mmCIF file of C-alpha atoms and ligand atoms in Angstrom:
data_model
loop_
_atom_site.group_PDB
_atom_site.id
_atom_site.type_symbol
_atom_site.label_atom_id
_atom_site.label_comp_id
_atom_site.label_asym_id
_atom_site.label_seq_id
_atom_site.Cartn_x
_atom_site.Cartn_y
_atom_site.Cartn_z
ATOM 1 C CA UNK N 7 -12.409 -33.030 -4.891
ATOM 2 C CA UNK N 8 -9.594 -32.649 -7.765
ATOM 3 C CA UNK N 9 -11.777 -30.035 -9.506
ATOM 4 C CA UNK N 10 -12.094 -27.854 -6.340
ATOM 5 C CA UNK N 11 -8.298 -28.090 -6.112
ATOM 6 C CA UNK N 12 -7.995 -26.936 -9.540
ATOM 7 C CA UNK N 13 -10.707 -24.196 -9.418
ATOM 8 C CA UNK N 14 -9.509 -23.123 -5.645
ATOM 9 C CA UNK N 15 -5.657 -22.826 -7.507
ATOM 10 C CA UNK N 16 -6.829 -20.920 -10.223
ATOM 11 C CA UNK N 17 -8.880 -18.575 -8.508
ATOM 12 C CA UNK N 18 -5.457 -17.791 -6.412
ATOM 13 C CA UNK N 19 -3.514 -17.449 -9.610
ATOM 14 C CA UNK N 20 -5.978 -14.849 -10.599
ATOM 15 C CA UNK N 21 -6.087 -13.160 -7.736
ATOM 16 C CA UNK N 22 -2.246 -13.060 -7.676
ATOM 17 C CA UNK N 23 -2.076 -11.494 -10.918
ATOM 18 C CA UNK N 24 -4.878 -8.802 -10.402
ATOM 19 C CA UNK N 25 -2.200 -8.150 -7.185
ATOM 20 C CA UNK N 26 0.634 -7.370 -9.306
ATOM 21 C CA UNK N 27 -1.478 -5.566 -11.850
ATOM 22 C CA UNK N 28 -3.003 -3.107 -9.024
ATOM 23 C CA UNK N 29 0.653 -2.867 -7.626
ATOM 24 C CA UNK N 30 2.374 -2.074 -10.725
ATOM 25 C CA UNK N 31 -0.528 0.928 -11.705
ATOM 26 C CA UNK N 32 -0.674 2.147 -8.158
ATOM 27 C CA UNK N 33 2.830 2.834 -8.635
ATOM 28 C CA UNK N 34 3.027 4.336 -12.399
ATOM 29 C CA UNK N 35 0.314 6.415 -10.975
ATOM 30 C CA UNK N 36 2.699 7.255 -7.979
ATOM 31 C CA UNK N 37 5.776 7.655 -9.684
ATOM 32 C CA UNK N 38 4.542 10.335 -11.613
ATOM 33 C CA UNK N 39 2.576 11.776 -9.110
ATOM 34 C CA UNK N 40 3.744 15.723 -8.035
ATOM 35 C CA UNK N 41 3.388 14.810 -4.128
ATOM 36 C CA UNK N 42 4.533 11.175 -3.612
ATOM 37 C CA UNK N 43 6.706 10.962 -7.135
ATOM 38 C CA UNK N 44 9.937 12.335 -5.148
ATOM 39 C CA UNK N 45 9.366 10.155 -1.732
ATOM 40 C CA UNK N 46 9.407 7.157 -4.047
ATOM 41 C CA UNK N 47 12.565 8.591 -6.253
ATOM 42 C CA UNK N 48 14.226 8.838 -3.145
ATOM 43 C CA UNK N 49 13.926 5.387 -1.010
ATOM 44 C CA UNK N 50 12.994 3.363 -3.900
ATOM 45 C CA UNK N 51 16.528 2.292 -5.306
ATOM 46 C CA UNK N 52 15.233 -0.490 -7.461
ATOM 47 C CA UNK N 53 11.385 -0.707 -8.336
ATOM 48 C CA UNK N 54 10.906 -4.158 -9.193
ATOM 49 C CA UNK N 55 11.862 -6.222 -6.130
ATOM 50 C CA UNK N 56 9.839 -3.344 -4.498
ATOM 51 C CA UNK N 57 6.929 -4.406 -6.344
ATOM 52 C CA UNK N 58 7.304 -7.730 -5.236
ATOM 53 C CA UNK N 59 7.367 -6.950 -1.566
ATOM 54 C CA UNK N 60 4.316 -4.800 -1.735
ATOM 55 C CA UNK N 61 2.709 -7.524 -3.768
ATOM 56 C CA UNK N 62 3.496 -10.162 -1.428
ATOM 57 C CA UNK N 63 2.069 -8.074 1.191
ATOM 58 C CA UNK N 64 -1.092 -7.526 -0.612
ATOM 59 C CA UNK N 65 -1.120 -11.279 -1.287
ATOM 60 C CA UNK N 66 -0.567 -11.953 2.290
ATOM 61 C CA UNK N 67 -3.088 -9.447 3.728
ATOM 62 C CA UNK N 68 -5.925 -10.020 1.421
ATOM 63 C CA UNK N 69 -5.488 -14.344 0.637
ATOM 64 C CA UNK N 70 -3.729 -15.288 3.464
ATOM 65 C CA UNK N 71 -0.606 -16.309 1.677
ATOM 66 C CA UNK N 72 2.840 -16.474 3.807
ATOM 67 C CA UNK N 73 5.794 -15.010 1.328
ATOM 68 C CA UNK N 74 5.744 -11.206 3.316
ATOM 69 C CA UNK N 75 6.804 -11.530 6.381
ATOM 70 C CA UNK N 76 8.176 -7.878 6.901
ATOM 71 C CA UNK N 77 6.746 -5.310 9.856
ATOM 72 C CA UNK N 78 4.974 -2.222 7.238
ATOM 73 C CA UNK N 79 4.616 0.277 10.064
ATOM 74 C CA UNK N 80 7.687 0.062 11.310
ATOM 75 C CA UNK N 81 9.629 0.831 7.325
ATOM 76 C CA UNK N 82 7.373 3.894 7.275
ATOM 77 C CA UNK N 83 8.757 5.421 10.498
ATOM 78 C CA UNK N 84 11.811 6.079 8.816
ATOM 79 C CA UNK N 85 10.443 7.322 5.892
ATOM 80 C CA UNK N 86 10.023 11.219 4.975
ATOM 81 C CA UNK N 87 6.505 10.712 5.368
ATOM 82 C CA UNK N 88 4.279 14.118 5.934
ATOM 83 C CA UNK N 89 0.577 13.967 6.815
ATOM 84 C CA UNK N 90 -0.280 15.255 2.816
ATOM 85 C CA UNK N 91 1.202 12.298 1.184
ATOM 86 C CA UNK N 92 -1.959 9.751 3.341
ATOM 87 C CA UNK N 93 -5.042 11.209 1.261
ATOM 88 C CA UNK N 94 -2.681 11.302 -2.198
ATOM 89 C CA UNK N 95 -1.230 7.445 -1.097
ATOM 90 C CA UNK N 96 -5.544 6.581 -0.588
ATOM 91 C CA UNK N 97 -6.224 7.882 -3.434
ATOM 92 C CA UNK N 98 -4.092 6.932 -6.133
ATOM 93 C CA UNK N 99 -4.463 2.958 -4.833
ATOM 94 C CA UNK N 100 -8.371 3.015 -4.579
ATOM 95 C CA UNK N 101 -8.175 4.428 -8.559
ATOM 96 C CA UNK N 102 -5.302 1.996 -9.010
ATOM 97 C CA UNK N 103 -7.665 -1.152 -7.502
ATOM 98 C CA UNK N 104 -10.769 -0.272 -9.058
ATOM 99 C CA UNK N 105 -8.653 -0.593 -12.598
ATOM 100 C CA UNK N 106 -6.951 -3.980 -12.136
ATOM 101 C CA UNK N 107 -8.950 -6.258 -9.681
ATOM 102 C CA UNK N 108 -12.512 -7.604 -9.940
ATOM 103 C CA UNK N 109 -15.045 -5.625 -8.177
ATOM 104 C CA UNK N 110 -14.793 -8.060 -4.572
ATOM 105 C CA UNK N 111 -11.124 -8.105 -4.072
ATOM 106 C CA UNK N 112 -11.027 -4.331 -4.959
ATOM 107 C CA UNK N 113 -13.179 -3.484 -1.936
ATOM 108 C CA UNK N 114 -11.402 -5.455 0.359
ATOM 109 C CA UNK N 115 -8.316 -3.892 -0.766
ATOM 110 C CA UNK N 116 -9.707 -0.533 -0.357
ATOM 111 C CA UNK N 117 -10.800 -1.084 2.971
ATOM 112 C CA UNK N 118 -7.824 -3.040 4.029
ATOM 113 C CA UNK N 119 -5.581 0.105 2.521
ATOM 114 C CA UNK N 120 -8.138 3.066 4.666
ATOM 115 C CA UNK N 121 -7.830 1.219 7.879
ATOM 116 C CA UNK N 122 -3.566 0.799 7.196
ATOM 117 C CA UNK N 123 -3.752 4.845 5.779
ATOM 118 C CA UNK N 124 -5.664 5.509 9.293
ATOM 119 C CA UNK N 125 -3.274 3.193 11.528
ATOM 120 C CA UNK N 126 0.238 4.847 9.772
ATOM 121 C CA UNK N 127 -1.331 8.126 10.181
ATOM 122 C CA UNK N 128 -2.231 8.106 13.862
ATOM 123 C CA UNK N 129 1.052 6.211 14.458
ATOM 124 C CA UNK N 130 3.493 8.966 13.052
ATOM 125 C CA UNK N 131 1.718 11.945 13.699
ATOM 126 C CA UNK N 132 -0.042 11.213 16.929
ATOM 127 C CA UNK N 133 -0.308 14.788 18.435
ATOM 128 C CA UNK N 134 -2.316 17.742 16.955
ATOM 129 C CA UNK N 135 -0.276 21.285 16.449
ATOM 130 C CA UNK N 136 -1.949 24.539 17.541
ATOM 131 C CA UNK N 137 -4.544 24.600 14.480
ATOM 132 C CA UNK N 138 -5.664 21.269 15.411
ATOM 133 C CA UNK N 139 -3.926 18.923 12.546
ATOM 134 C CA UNK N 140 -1.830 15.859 12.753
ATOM 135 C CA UNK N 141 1.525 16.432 14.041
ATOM 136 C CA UNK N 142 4.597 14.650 15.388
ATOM 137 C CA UNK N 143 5.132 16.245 18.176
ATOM 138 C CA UNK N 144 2.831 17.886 21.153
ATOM 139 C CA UNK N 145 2.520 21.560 21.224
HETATM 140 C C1 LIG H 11 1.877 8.315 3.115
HETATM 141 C C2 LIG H 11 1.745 7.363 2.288
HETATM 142 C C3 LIG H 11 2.843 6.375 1.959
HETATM 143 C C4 LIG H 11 4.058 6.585 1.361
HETATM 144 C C5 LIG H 11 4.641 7.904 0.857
HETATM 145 C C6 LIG H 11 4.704 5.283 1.267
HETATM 146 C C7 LIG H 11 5.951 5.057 0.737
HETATM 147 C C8 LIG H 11 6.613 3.854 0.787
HETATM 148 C C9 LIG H 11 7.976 3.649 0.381
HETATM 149 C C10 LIG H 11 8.892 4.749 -0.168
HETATM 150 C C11 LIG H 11 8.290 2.356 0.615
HETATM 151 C C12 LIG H 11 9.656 1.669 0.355
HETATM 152 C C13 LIG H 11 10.423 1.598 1.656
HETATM 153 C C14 LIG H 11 11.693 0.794 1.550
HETATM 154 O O1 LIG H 11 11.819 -0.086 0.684
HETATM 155 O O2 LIG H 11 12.577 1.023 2.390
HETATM 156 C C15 LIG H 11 7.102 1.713 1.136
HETATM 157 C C16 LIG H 11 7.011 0.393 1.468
HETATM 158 C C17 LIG H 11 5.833 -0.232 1.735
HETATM 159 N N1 LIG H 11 4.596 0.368 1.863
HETATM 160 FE FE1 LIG H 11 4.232 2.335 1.830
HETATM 161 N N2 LIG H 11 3.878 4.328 1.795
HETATM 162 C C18 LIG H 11 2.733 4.953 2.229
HETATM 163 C C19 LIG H 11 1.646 4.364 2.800
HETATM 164 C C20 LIG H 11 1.429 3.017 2.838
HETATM 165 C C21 LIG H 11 0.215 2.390 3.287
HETATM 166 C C22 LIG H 11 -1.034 3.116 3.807
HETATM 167 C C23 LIG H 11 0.399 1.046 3.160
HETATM 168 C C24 LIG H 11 -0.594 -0.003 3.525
HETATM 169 C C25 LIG H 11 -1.200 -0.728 2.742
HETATM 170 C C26 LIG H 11 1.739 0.820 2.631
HETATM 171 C C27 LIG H 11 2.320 -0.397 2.354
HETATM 172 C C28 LIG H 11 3.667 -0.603 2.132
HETATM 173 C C29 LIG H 11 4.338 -1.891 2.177
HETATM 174 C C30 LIG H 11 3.700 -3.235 2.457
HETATM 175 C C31 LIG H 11 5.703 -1.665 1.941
HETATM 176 C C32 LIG H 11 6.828 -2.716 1.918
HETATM 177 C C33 LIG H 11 7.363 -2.831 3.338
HETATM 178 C C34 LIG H 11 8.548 -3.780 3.454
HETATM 179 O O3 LIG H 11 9.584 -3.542 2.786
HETATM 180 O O4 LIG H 11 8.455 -4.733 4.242
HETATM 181 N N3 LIG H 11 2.327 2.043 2.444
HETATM 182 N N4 LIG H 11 6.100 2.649 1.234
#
């Protein structure tokens, strides 16, 4: 019983740490990126308690752990999010997962990060302009 403890523990601890390793890439990749670089200049004062919110948020939403506790949709709203940044944002974290975190917990992060990308996507820009892409408001 003690050994699946242990073994159930430091499973978690790995997991944690492949976390923080996929956060920290996915944003050197970002910071330097042409598209999201100055978004994340901008409303990022101080990056590492940033990291640990997003961390604890990946912690939360892919082992069930309880240290985020924030609403993620509703800090994007007042971000200055356009519709470009979404493929760049997908992008940069799938290459940033595959690097850090064993081949399981990468594809549930990817798929937990495509359905959030579709969600915050639909939710800001939920009308279509006169060529037919995303847009905040109707035509
Ligand atoms: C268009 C793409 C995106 C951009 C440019 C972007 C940018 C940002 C920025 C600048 C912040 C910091 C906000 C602040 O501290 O006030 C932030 C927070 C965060 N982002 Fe994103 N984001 C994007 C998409 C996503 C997606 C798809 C997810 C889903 C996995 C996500 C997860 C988070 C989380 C969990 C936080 C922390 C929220 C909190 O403080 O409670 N982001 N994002």
């Amino acid at each position: 019983m003690e050994t699946a403890v242990e073994e159930a523990k430091a499973d978690n601890a790995s997991a944690e740490a492949a976390i923080r390793a996929c956060v920290t890439r996915f944003y050197e990749k970002g910071g330097t990126d042409p598209l999201l670089g100055p978004v994340f200049e901008k409303t990022i004062p101080e990056l590492e308690p940033h990291l640990e919110i997003v961390s604890n948020f990946w912690s939360h939403a892919l082992l069930g752990t309880t240290r985020y506790q924030g609403t993620p949709f509703g800090v994007h709203v007042k971000l200055p999010i356009e519709v470009e940044h979404f493929p760049r944002w997908l992008s940069l974290f799938t290459e940033a997962a595959k690097e850090t975190m064993p081949e399981e917990l990468a594809s549930a992060a990817i798929a937990r990060a495509e359905h959030m990308t579709q969600c915050f996507q639909s939710g800001l820009f939920p009308f279509k302009d006169a060529e037919g892409n995303p847009s905040k408001e109707p035509v």
